[in-house]
């Protein structure tokens, strides 16, 4: 109402004048596009011409363009909303600003491709709204973060905003007048970039996925503005930061670590192994891939002399391949460390990752099949390349095989191995801690069939962006449960965590690969050691995924050898999913339930039932997704078999009430847990036929277990016999071994023998 | 070895002679096919000619034929196995004999359609093997059944065998010599039919799905052999049976009930309502449909004068329609009473049901779309009709709408109503007991969205045919849990079961429809009463499924009015599936778990947490399949809110550990539970966006609750207001009502008002 009153004749005249000038300016610049210097960041002048040439003739690109246009047209219809920041993630102002940067970037692209000023005007208007708001903003009112932003509660999200908005700005740069650019740069972009860098060194000057976003945000806008000072900070970090060693962030991660390279290069060097594995795990690698790759693309376009895609032997492109391999049959990432289940290569970050990797990585035709599943492309040169490749029918299936990915800057800090055979996938984690998102689970595993979890890794305790659940942030159970050793399919000794559950200790150590061998298509095998998790106790765990004609489907051998200088209680859980079918041991199901322990995650486990082995083997069968599974494990007299369930001391129902079987071996010094996990048979609820519902194993036996060798024999129900022998002390590939077991001589070369 | 020694030259000569004769016979009969009297039962001479004419030109038929041929050729390759009966279901001899009858029937059909004697010989050889074995058999060694069979542990399975084998016999009848037929009939078929009828009147002379199979088995073979005596027994039951009133079967069902018509007609009369609802529920209706319809087809072919498809106003064909409507969006049957989840209209029994209903029920084109999904047809006239219909592109979508199905022989014993709107389906059970497979849950409901359970009915406690779980039979938890009232989404009073959990009482009563109205596409509503479950306590429960523009998706109003002559404790559970998001009340999660009670199913519920309402409304939100749900319920001071979980006192892990919310109202006489269940928003684990994650209701209030009227008002977060008024005493459709609530007059015609 007030506004209306003020619209006097004079004001109207002034407005019309401005519009006229602005139109003139616009028209000059538009006609002048070819002679300008932008876009140059992600879209390029040449690229845009090329795209326009193919439009209407590249189905997947055309479809993505149409979808983007529909989305942005609807947003333009709704009008611009730039609210005063107030909420945590999930809340209105957070979600709106988040949406705005995505919309900005897309509108910029539409302006370039469609050459329709509607989009340029929209970007301009929104950026000017931000330029008006930003100088008035204090730090965000929510105080939860160690590095509060201005638009968002944390600098991380502010950085997200700038990474996208820089692209939008680049798209309309030439179309704006010098005066307009000056306003945007001086009131918005430069102070914005400085706030998230100089203003927040504890956020910016670090090796961490947060910092990557910060570095890239500053770097992107620097490239657009041709600002060398900001670019230098982005690439190599702030020269001075006044940070002190020992500072921690909200998650308990160290902020300052002496001797690390910082900035974008630092964040490329440190967390990526030479194999492209990112130390926090695939969920955060997925999150980090976008800034890494989009900035790499920008650097490639603006600073080709840096040869960024060749940096560290092409680690960025290797990272895309590693990440795709770190997904199950359905494309969902394995939830190592803090990972939310359901995140997959269908996420937007992976669309750009795949497009970029294809375009700058030698047009690998297997990537086209992933892009085809994603069913959309980025609206730039890389997406066009994909679209043309698909149109020409060049795609080949992306074949996921067994793979071993080293961890650590130099690839010598353990790793993650994935054994694959037919529909089965076994994920073995023997990596470094994984920074602040790491969990305390060395030598842990998870098992998948047909993309479904059979033995699960819990993942994180968080409902990302679901406000009702702790604001969508990490829940306290992430620390008290999800990060704890007992929450994982690995050994807990005396109820304690690996590395006492202390980040300062855990982040100093890593497991070691003992051997990995995928040469025999029927025997995929990996073995690793951990000697620091429990000082005085050495652990060697070997997994073999074996296809054998006496078994319906590939089966897993799990050999966990423990050598200790003291007697301990060993807990080895299997977080199976599904319904128990049968056990060969008797157990008592309790009529009153108590937690299994008081701390280290044990307080979150209900002890539902408990029993003792009835035989030399413990046999445990369950059904999941209408397939049958059987765990057969060698038993000792001191074993207690515990059927547990997650969910005790969970006052807000933050945890999933999933089951576990824990093999507890008491008062034992050196020992080996030898187990086989079979997948067999099926149940059809329509025909009601249960096929092959029983294990094919009649006996499992450790036939030798010395310092030098461990061997396990499997007798099948067909009466046939198999043996797996591991050399415990020599992992060289060409070493000759001879071993007599039960009067039979075994001779082989290399780390293992199976027959 | 013995056999080999005996093959002397003379024997060889004799064998050759027999073969020669047999070949001659065969050849005579084959040439003579057109002049014989068979097949006539399911296949007919005319039908076979018609099929042969179309072969190669009816895709879905050709495909089914090819699949059947491949299956039977493989069986012929394996050779005939007719083992001495020994095992329970799941065991070898059981599964083999079960497979044999299926194979026999199919081989017979292949002989007719393909005119290849290989199949006739196979059928003959197998039948002769049975003719040799059968006279030697005592009753089956397993003693579990109230009516032990000879081939199987129960007469039920023996009857299955005969239903199929009779068809096989019919197919090769003309091809066999008179002598061969005499052997088969005298040594096998007649004694077989007499054993399951006269030999087991407690099985045969009953109204029960078991007896239906028995009647049909005897009837089918009677039609093939033209045996009037057996046919009469099949159609109308045994004249004398020496059974006494009060006898019970294994499940506790009554064997003898005075005054019932028996035999096939009796089994058609009693359990089917005029709407085609079968009183045991859809899972058993599916099981019974095959014998009902296959025998109807046979009677239609051989005794057309009976006009069987017109019997009881076409109840058999109505039954198929009812059954299809008793399935969710994915075709899975609602697990009312004893029903195993996952059974669907993809089962073989429904393939023949759909084919028969199409062919004999006026070629309803909607059935073609179901047949197309089934992707196979029966290899007879009915399947050919389907195949031709599909080929000609006649199919229309099978549109499932809201439907109310009466229960009881005359349709006056309550019923089952299904409210449908968009992707939501609400199933309301207010039926009769459902014979021996009935559960004690009057006025219970379950809710589905997109074919997924939102508020579940537990179904049965059994793993059908999974031998490890109690031999694949009913588990004791079926009785102690699944049948109990508290296991269902309905009211338990003072911790007791409906009808004291006594079959003798429960089977005398049924709930009553109060009204059902699906005329307004935006308001689907059903209301029913139960006055006998708890003598002295009257219950009226109304469900409305409403599409309203102020809500994202259709929502459910649940009005449960209770009038009692005493103060009671009322427990109203909601077996939600999914993860709790938020409650508006505080609760204490216990650190030690105990069962909620000692009996009537309460002993199987863990009491995980408990709280009190914090407000006039109890608000409970959860997430399931990435959709959000909120239950909003009017609260009173005497309410206790219990978060429970199934699984206590479950020593063999026979139960699923699923959650529940129980609203417990203590020390209350008359009361009304008014609740709204909303489906809203979504979560996407790839974009990590939570949309519309909150309820649209700001207040729910009972604004009037008298003997005559109950009204509930809903205030939305948009500030709009809705009201639902139910007339509690007059359900006539044309009655005029006027009611003043809060000084506003409401006037309407009929049982309810919504606006």
mmCIF file of C-alpha atoms in Angstrom, chain B residues 518-725:
data_model
loop_
_atom_site.group_PDB
_atom_site.id
_atom_site.type_symbol
_atom_site.label_atom_id
_atom_site.label_comp_id
_atom_site.label_asym_id
_atom_site.label_seq_id
_atom_site.Cartn_x
_atom_site.Cartn_y
_atom_site.Cartn_z
ATOM 1 C CA UNK B 518 -19.638 -44.330 -2.655
ATOM 2 C CA UNK B 519 -21.756 -42.004 -4.772
ATOM 3 C CA UNK B 520 -19.730 -38.864 -4.110
ATOM 4 C CA UNK B 521 -16.334 -39.469 -5.765
ATOM 5 C CA UNK B 522 -14.699 -37.236 -3.143
ATOM 6 C CA UNK B 523 -16.289 -38.900 -0.117
ATOM 7 C CA UNK B 524 -16.220 -42.676 0.073
ATOM 8 C CA UNK B 525 -17.746 -43.744 3.346
ATOM 9 C CA UNK B 526 -18.697 -46.909 5.210
ATOM 10 C CA UNK B 527 -20.055 -47.532 8.655
ATOM 11 C CA UNK B 528 -20.785 -50.730 10.578
ATOM 12 C CA UNK B 529 -21.829 -51.872 14.018
ATOM 13 C CA UNK B 530 -20.794 -54.682 16.310
ATOM 14 C CA UNK B 531 -22.866 -55.393 19.411
ATOM 15 C CA UNK B 532 -21.989 -58.993 20.247
ATOM 16 C CA UNK B 533 -18.200 -59.038 20.495
ATOM 17 C CA UNK B 534 -18.399 -57.629 24.028
ATOM 18 C CA UNK B 535 -21.881 -58.147 25.481
ATOM 19 C CA UNK B 536 -23.055 -54.866 26.945
ATOM 20 C CA UNK B 537 -20.790 -52.814 24.727
ATOM 21 C CA UNK B 538 -21.954 -51.444 21.380
ATOM 22 C CA UNK B 539 -19.480 -50.284 18.767
ATOM 23 C CA UNK B 540 -20.110 -48.171 15.704
ATOM 24 C CA UNK B 541 -17.126 -47.517 13.486
ATOM 25 C CA UNK B 542 -17.188 -45.305 10.434
ATOM 26 C CA UNK B 543 -14.448 -44.779 7.862
ATOM 27 C CA UNK B 544 -14.490 -42.004 5.314
ATOM 28 C CA UNK B 545 -11.849 -41.663 2.610
ATOM 29 C CA UNK B 546 -11.981 -38.063 1.501
ATOM 30 C CA UNK B 547 -10.404 -36.110 -1.319
ATOM 31 C CA UNK B 548 -10.327 -32.463 -0.363
ATOM 32 C CA UNK B 549 -8.434 -29.645 -2.026
ATOM 33 C CA UNK B 550 -6.985 -28.516 1.298
ATOM 34 C CA UNK B 551 -5.119 -31.808 1.578
ATOM 35 C CA UNK B 552 -2.434 -33.059 -0.767
ATOM 36 C CA UNK B 553 -3.778 -36.573 -0.950
ATOM 37 C CA UNK B 554 -6.981 -38.310 0.164
ATOM 38 C CA UNK B 555 -7.220 -38.687 3.926
ATOM 39 C CA UNK B 556 -9.089 -41.085 6.177
ATOM 40 C CA UNK B 557 -11.481 -40.190 8.953
ATOM 41 C CA UNK B 558 -11.895 -42.939 11.533
ATOM 42 C CA UNK B 559 -14.801 -42.474 13.940
ATOM 43 C CA UNK B 560 -15.079 -45.210 16.557
ATOM 44 C CA UNK B 561 -18.076 -44.700 18.857
ATOM 45 C CA UNK B 562 -18.435 -46.927 21.903
ATOM 46 C CA UNK B 563 -21.418 -47.212 24.201
ATOM 47 C CA UNK B 564 -21.158 -49.505 27.165
ATOM 48 C CA UNK B 565 -23.032 -50.389 30.309
ATOM 49 C CA UNK B 566 -19.809 -50.366 32.330
ATOM 50 C CA UNK B 567 -16.485 -48.585 32.667
ATOM 51 C CA UNK B 568 -13.758 -50.285 30.708
ATOM 52 C CA UNK B 569 -10.240 -50.055 29.374
ATOM 53 C CA UNK B 570 -10.237 -49.512 25.624
ATOM 54 C CA UNK B 571 -7.188 -50.345 23.487
ATOM 55 C CA UNK B 572 -7.197 -49.121 19.914
ATOM 56 C CA UNK B 573 -4.035 -50.110 18.034
ATOM 57 C CA UNK B 574 -2.690 -48.800 14.752
ATOM 58 C CA UNK B 575 -0.148 -51.183 13.258
ATOM 59 C CA UNK B 576 1.658 -48.533 11.270
ATOM 60 C CA UNK B 577 4.625 -49.573 9.164
ATOM 61 C CA UNK B 578 7.629 -47.305 8.880
ATOM 62 C CA UNK B 579 9.809 -45.075 11.001
ATOM 63 C CA UNK B 580 8.470 -42.641 13.593
ATOM 64 C CA UNK B 581 9.126 -39.041 12.588
ATOM 65 C CA UNK B 582 7.517 -37.004 15.326
ATOM 66 C CA UNK B 583 4.887 -37.068 18.027
ATOM 67 C CA UNK B 584 3.284 -34.093 19.724
ATOM 68 C CA UNK B 585 3.346 -35.960 23.044
ATOM 69 C CA UNK B 586 6.216 -36.846 25.312
ATOM 70 C CA UNK B 587 6.869 -40.486 25.935
ATOM 71 C CA UNK B 588 9.273 -42.516 27.983
ATOM 72 C CA UNK B 589 11.133 -45.223 26.130
ATOM 73 C CA UNK B 590 11.816 -47.992 28.608
ATOM 74 C CA UNK B 591 15.302 -49.238 29.290
ATOM 75 C CA UNK B 592 13.952 -52.637 30.134
ATOM 76 C CA UNK B 593 11.190 -54.186 28.091
ATOM 77 C CA UNK B 594 8.280 -56.258 29.284
ATOM 78 C CA UNK B 595 5.308 -57.754 27.543
ATOM 79 C CA UNK B 596 2.198 -55.623 27.494
ATOM 80 C CA UNK B 597 0.117 -58.380 29.074
ATOM 81 C CA UNK B 598 -0.107 -62.041 29.849
ATOM 82 C CA UNK B 599 -2.687 -63.417 27.445
ATOM 83 C CA UNK B 600 -4.967 -62.840 24.477
ATOM 84 C CA UNK B 601 -2.020 -61.837 22.306
ATOM 85 C CA UNK B 602 -0.856 -59.100 24.693
ATOM 86 C CA UNK B 603 1.944 -61.417 25.791
ATOM 87 C CA UNK B 604 3.418 -61.056 22.299
ATOM 88 C CA UNK B 605 3.676 -57.264 22.424
ATOM 89 C CA UNK B 606 6.678 -55.504 23.876
ATOM 90 C CA UNK B 607 5.814 -52.273 25.623
ATOM 91 C CA UNK B 608 8.613 -50.120 24.275
ATOM 92 C CA UNK B 609 7.456 -46.700 25.326
ATOM 93 C CA UNK B 610 4.523 -44.955 26.890
ATOM 94 C CA UNK B 611 3.244 -41.416 27.257
ATOM 95 C CA UNK B 612 0.265 -39.171 27.858
ATOM 96 C CA UNK B 613 -1.392 -36.768 25.453
ATOM 97 C CA UNK B 614 0.039 -33.282 25.698
ATOM 98 C CA UNK B 615 -2.893 -31.633 24.029
ATOM 99 C CA UNK B 616 -6.477 -32.103 22.902
ATOM 100 C CA UNK B 617 -5.058 -33.928 19.923
ATOM 101 C CA UNK B 618 -2.599 -36.766 19.785
ATOM 102 C CA UNK B 619 -0.434 -36.330 16.700
ATOM 103 C CA UNK B 620 1.782 -39.146 15.493
ATOM 104 C CA UNK B 621 3.826 -38.971 12.273
ATOM 105 C CA UNK B 622 5.840 -41.602 10.500
ATOM 106 C CA UNK B 623 7.551 -42.223 7.191
ATOM 107 C CA UNK B 624 7.044 -45.296 5.081
ATOM 108 C CA UNK B 625 8.284 -45.994 1.572
ATOM 109 C CA UNK B 626 9.440 -42.401 1.441
ATOM 110 C CA UNK B 627 5.975 -40.982 2.049
ATOM 111 C CA UNK B 628 4.916 -39.192 5.213
ATOM 112 C CA UNK B 629 1.878 -40.117 7.278
ATOM 113 C CA UNK B 630 0.222 -38.470 10.234
ATOM 114 C CA UNK B 631 -2.394 -39.840 12.587
ATOM 115 C CA UNK B 632 -4.248 -37.108 14.443
ATOM 116 C CA UNK B 633 -6.609 -38.313 17.131
ATOM 117 C CA UNK B 634 -8.810 -36.618 19.711
ATOM 118 C CA UNK B 635 -7.367 -37.219 23.157
ATOM 119 C CA UNK B 636 -8.777 -37.460 26.661
ATOM 120 C CA UNK B 637 -7.122 -37.148 30.059
ATOM 121 C CA UNK B 638 -7.407 -40.839 30.657
ATOM 122 C CA UNK B 639 -5.462 -41.796 27.537
ATOM 123 C CA UNK B 640 -2.200 -43.639 27.658
ATOM 124 C CA UNK B 641 -0.225 -43.758 24.412
ATOM 125 C CA UNK B 642 1.706 -46.963 24.064
ATOM 126 C CA UNK B 643 4.416 -47.637 21.525
ATOM 127 C CA UNK B 644 4.632 -51.369 21.177
ATOM 128 C CA UNK B 645 6.319 -53.970 19.080
ATOM 129 C CA UNK B 646 5.332 -57.480 18.141
ATOM 130 C CA UNK B 647 7.712 -60.236 19.180
ATOM 131 C CA UNK B 648 7.577 -60.927 22.907
ATOM 132 C CA UNK B 649 7.253 -64.567 24.003
ATOM 133 C CA UNK B 650 8.236 -65.674 20.542
ATOM 134 C CA UNK B 651 10.745 -68.406 21.338
ATOM 135 C CA UNK B 652 11.336 -69.431 17.724
ATOM 136 C CA UNK B 653 11.304 -66.054 16.005
ATOM 137 C CA UNK B 654 8.076 -66.930 14.269
ATOM 138 C CA UNK B 655 6.710 -63.384 14.382
ATOM 139 C CA UNK B 656 7.630 -60.258 12.482
ATOM 140 C CA UNK B 657 8.912 -57.580 14.876
ATOM 141 C CA UNK B 658 6.594 -54.876 13.592
ATOM 142 C CA UNK B 659 5.550 -51.769 15.521
ATOM 143 C CA UNK B 660 2.258 -50.422 16.753
ATOM 144 C CA UNK B 661 0.775 -47.368 18.401
ATOM 145 C CA UNK B 662 -1.945 -48.235 20.884
ATOM 146 C CA UNK B 663 -4.283 -45.571 22.161
ATOM 147 C CA UNK B 664 -5.387 -46.844 25.558
ATOM 148 C CA UNK B 665 -8.343 -45.122 27.182
ATOM 149 C CA UNK B 666 -8.819 -46.177 30.779
ATOM 150 C CA UNK B 667 -11.764 -46.319 33.122
ATOM 151 C CA UNK B 668 -14.180 -45.006 30.536
ATOM 152 C CA UNK B 669 -17.736 -45.932 29.744
ATOM 153 C CA UNK B 670 -19.062 -44.231 26.618
ATOM 154 C CA UNK B 671 -16.509 -42.637 24.338
ATOM 155 C CA UNK B 672 -15.603 -41.891 20.751
ATOM 156 C CA UNK B 673 -12.162 -42.186 19.186
ATOM 157 C CA UNK B 674 -12.015 -39.694 16.337
ATOM 158 C CA UNK B 675 -8.938 -39.853 14.158
ATOM 159 C CA UNK B 676 -7.661 -38.669 10.835
ATOM 160 C CA UNK B 677 -4.919 -40.455 8.928
ATOM 161 C CA UNK B 678 -3.187 -38.300 6.359
ATOM 162 C CA UNK B 679 -0.755 -39.299 3.658
ATOM 163 C CA UNK B 680 1.354 -36.328 2.728
ATOM 164 C CA UNK B 681 4.573 -35.270 1.110
ATOM 165 C CA UNK B 682 7.541 -37.374 0.225
ATOM 166 C CA UNK B 683 11.193 -37.890 0.835
ATOM 167 C CA UNK B 684 13.652 -38.479 -1.948
ATOM 168 C CA UNK B 685 16.914 -40.075 -0.796
ATOM 169 C CA UNK B 686 18.645 -38.989 -3.999
ATOM 170 C CA UNK B 687 17.761 -35.305 -3.951
ATOM 171 C CA UNK B 688 17.442 -35.487 -0.157
ATOM 172 C CA UNK B 689 14.409 -33.259 -0.342
ATOM 173 C CA UNK B 690 11.644 -33.647 2.238
ATOM 174 C CA UNK B 691 8.469 -32.159 0.810
ATOM 175 C CA UNK B 692 5.265 -31.404 2.718
ATOM 176 C CA UNK B 693 6.551 -33.346 5.699
ATOM 177 C CA UNK B 694 3.934 -31.995 8.098
ATOM 178 C CA UNK B 695 0.270 -32.632 8.690
ATOM 179 C CA UNK B 696 -2.253 -30.210 7.210
ATOM 180 C CA UNK B 697 -4.376 -30.351 10.343
ATOM 181 C CA UNK B 698 -4.148 -27.762 13.092
ATOM 182 C CA UNK B 699 -7.062 -29.077 15.147
ATOM 183 C CA UNK B 700 -9.382 -32.050 15.243
ATOM 184 C CA UNK B 701 -12.423 -31.830 17.465
ATOM 185 C CA UNK B 702 -15.514 -33.859 18.284
ATOM 186 C CA UNK B 703 -18.084 -31.086 18.158
ATOM 187 C CA UNK B 704 -21.089 -33.191 18.987
ATOM 188 C CA UNK B 705 -21.440 -36.735 20.253
ATOM 189 C CA UNK B 706 -24.940 -37.763 21.289
ATOM 190 C CA UNK B 707 -27.005 -40.888 20.875
ATOM 191 C CA UNK B 708 -28.315 -39.402 17.675
ATOM 192 C CA UNK B 709 -25.327 -37.697 16.109
ATOM 193 C CA UNK B 710 -21.550 -37.651 16.124
ATOM 194 C CA UNK B 711 -19.693 -34.864 14.382
ATOM 195 C CA UNK B 712 -16.027 -34.129 14.026
ATOM 196 C CA UNK B 713 -14.518 -30.889 12.791
ATOM 197 C CA UNK B 714 -11.136 -30.576 11.144
ATOM 198 C CA UNK B 715 -9.339 -27.255 11.081
ATOM 199 C CA UNK B 716 -6.567 -27.166 8.528
ATOM 200 C CA UNK B 717 -3.285 -25.316 8.692
ATOM 201 C CA UNK B 718 -4.714 -23.110 5.955
ATOM 202 C CA UNK B 719 -7.377 -22.056 8.439
ATOM 203 C CA UNK B 720 -10.210 -23.755 6.607
ATOM 204 C CA UNK B 721 -12.663 -25.945 8.419
ATOM 205 C CA UNK B 722 -14.389 -29.228 7.547
ATOM 206 C CA UNK B 723 -17.057 -31.148 9.297
ATOM 207 C CA UNK B 724 -18.232 -34.739 9.104
ATOM 208 C CA UNK B 725 -21.565 -35.523 10.762
#
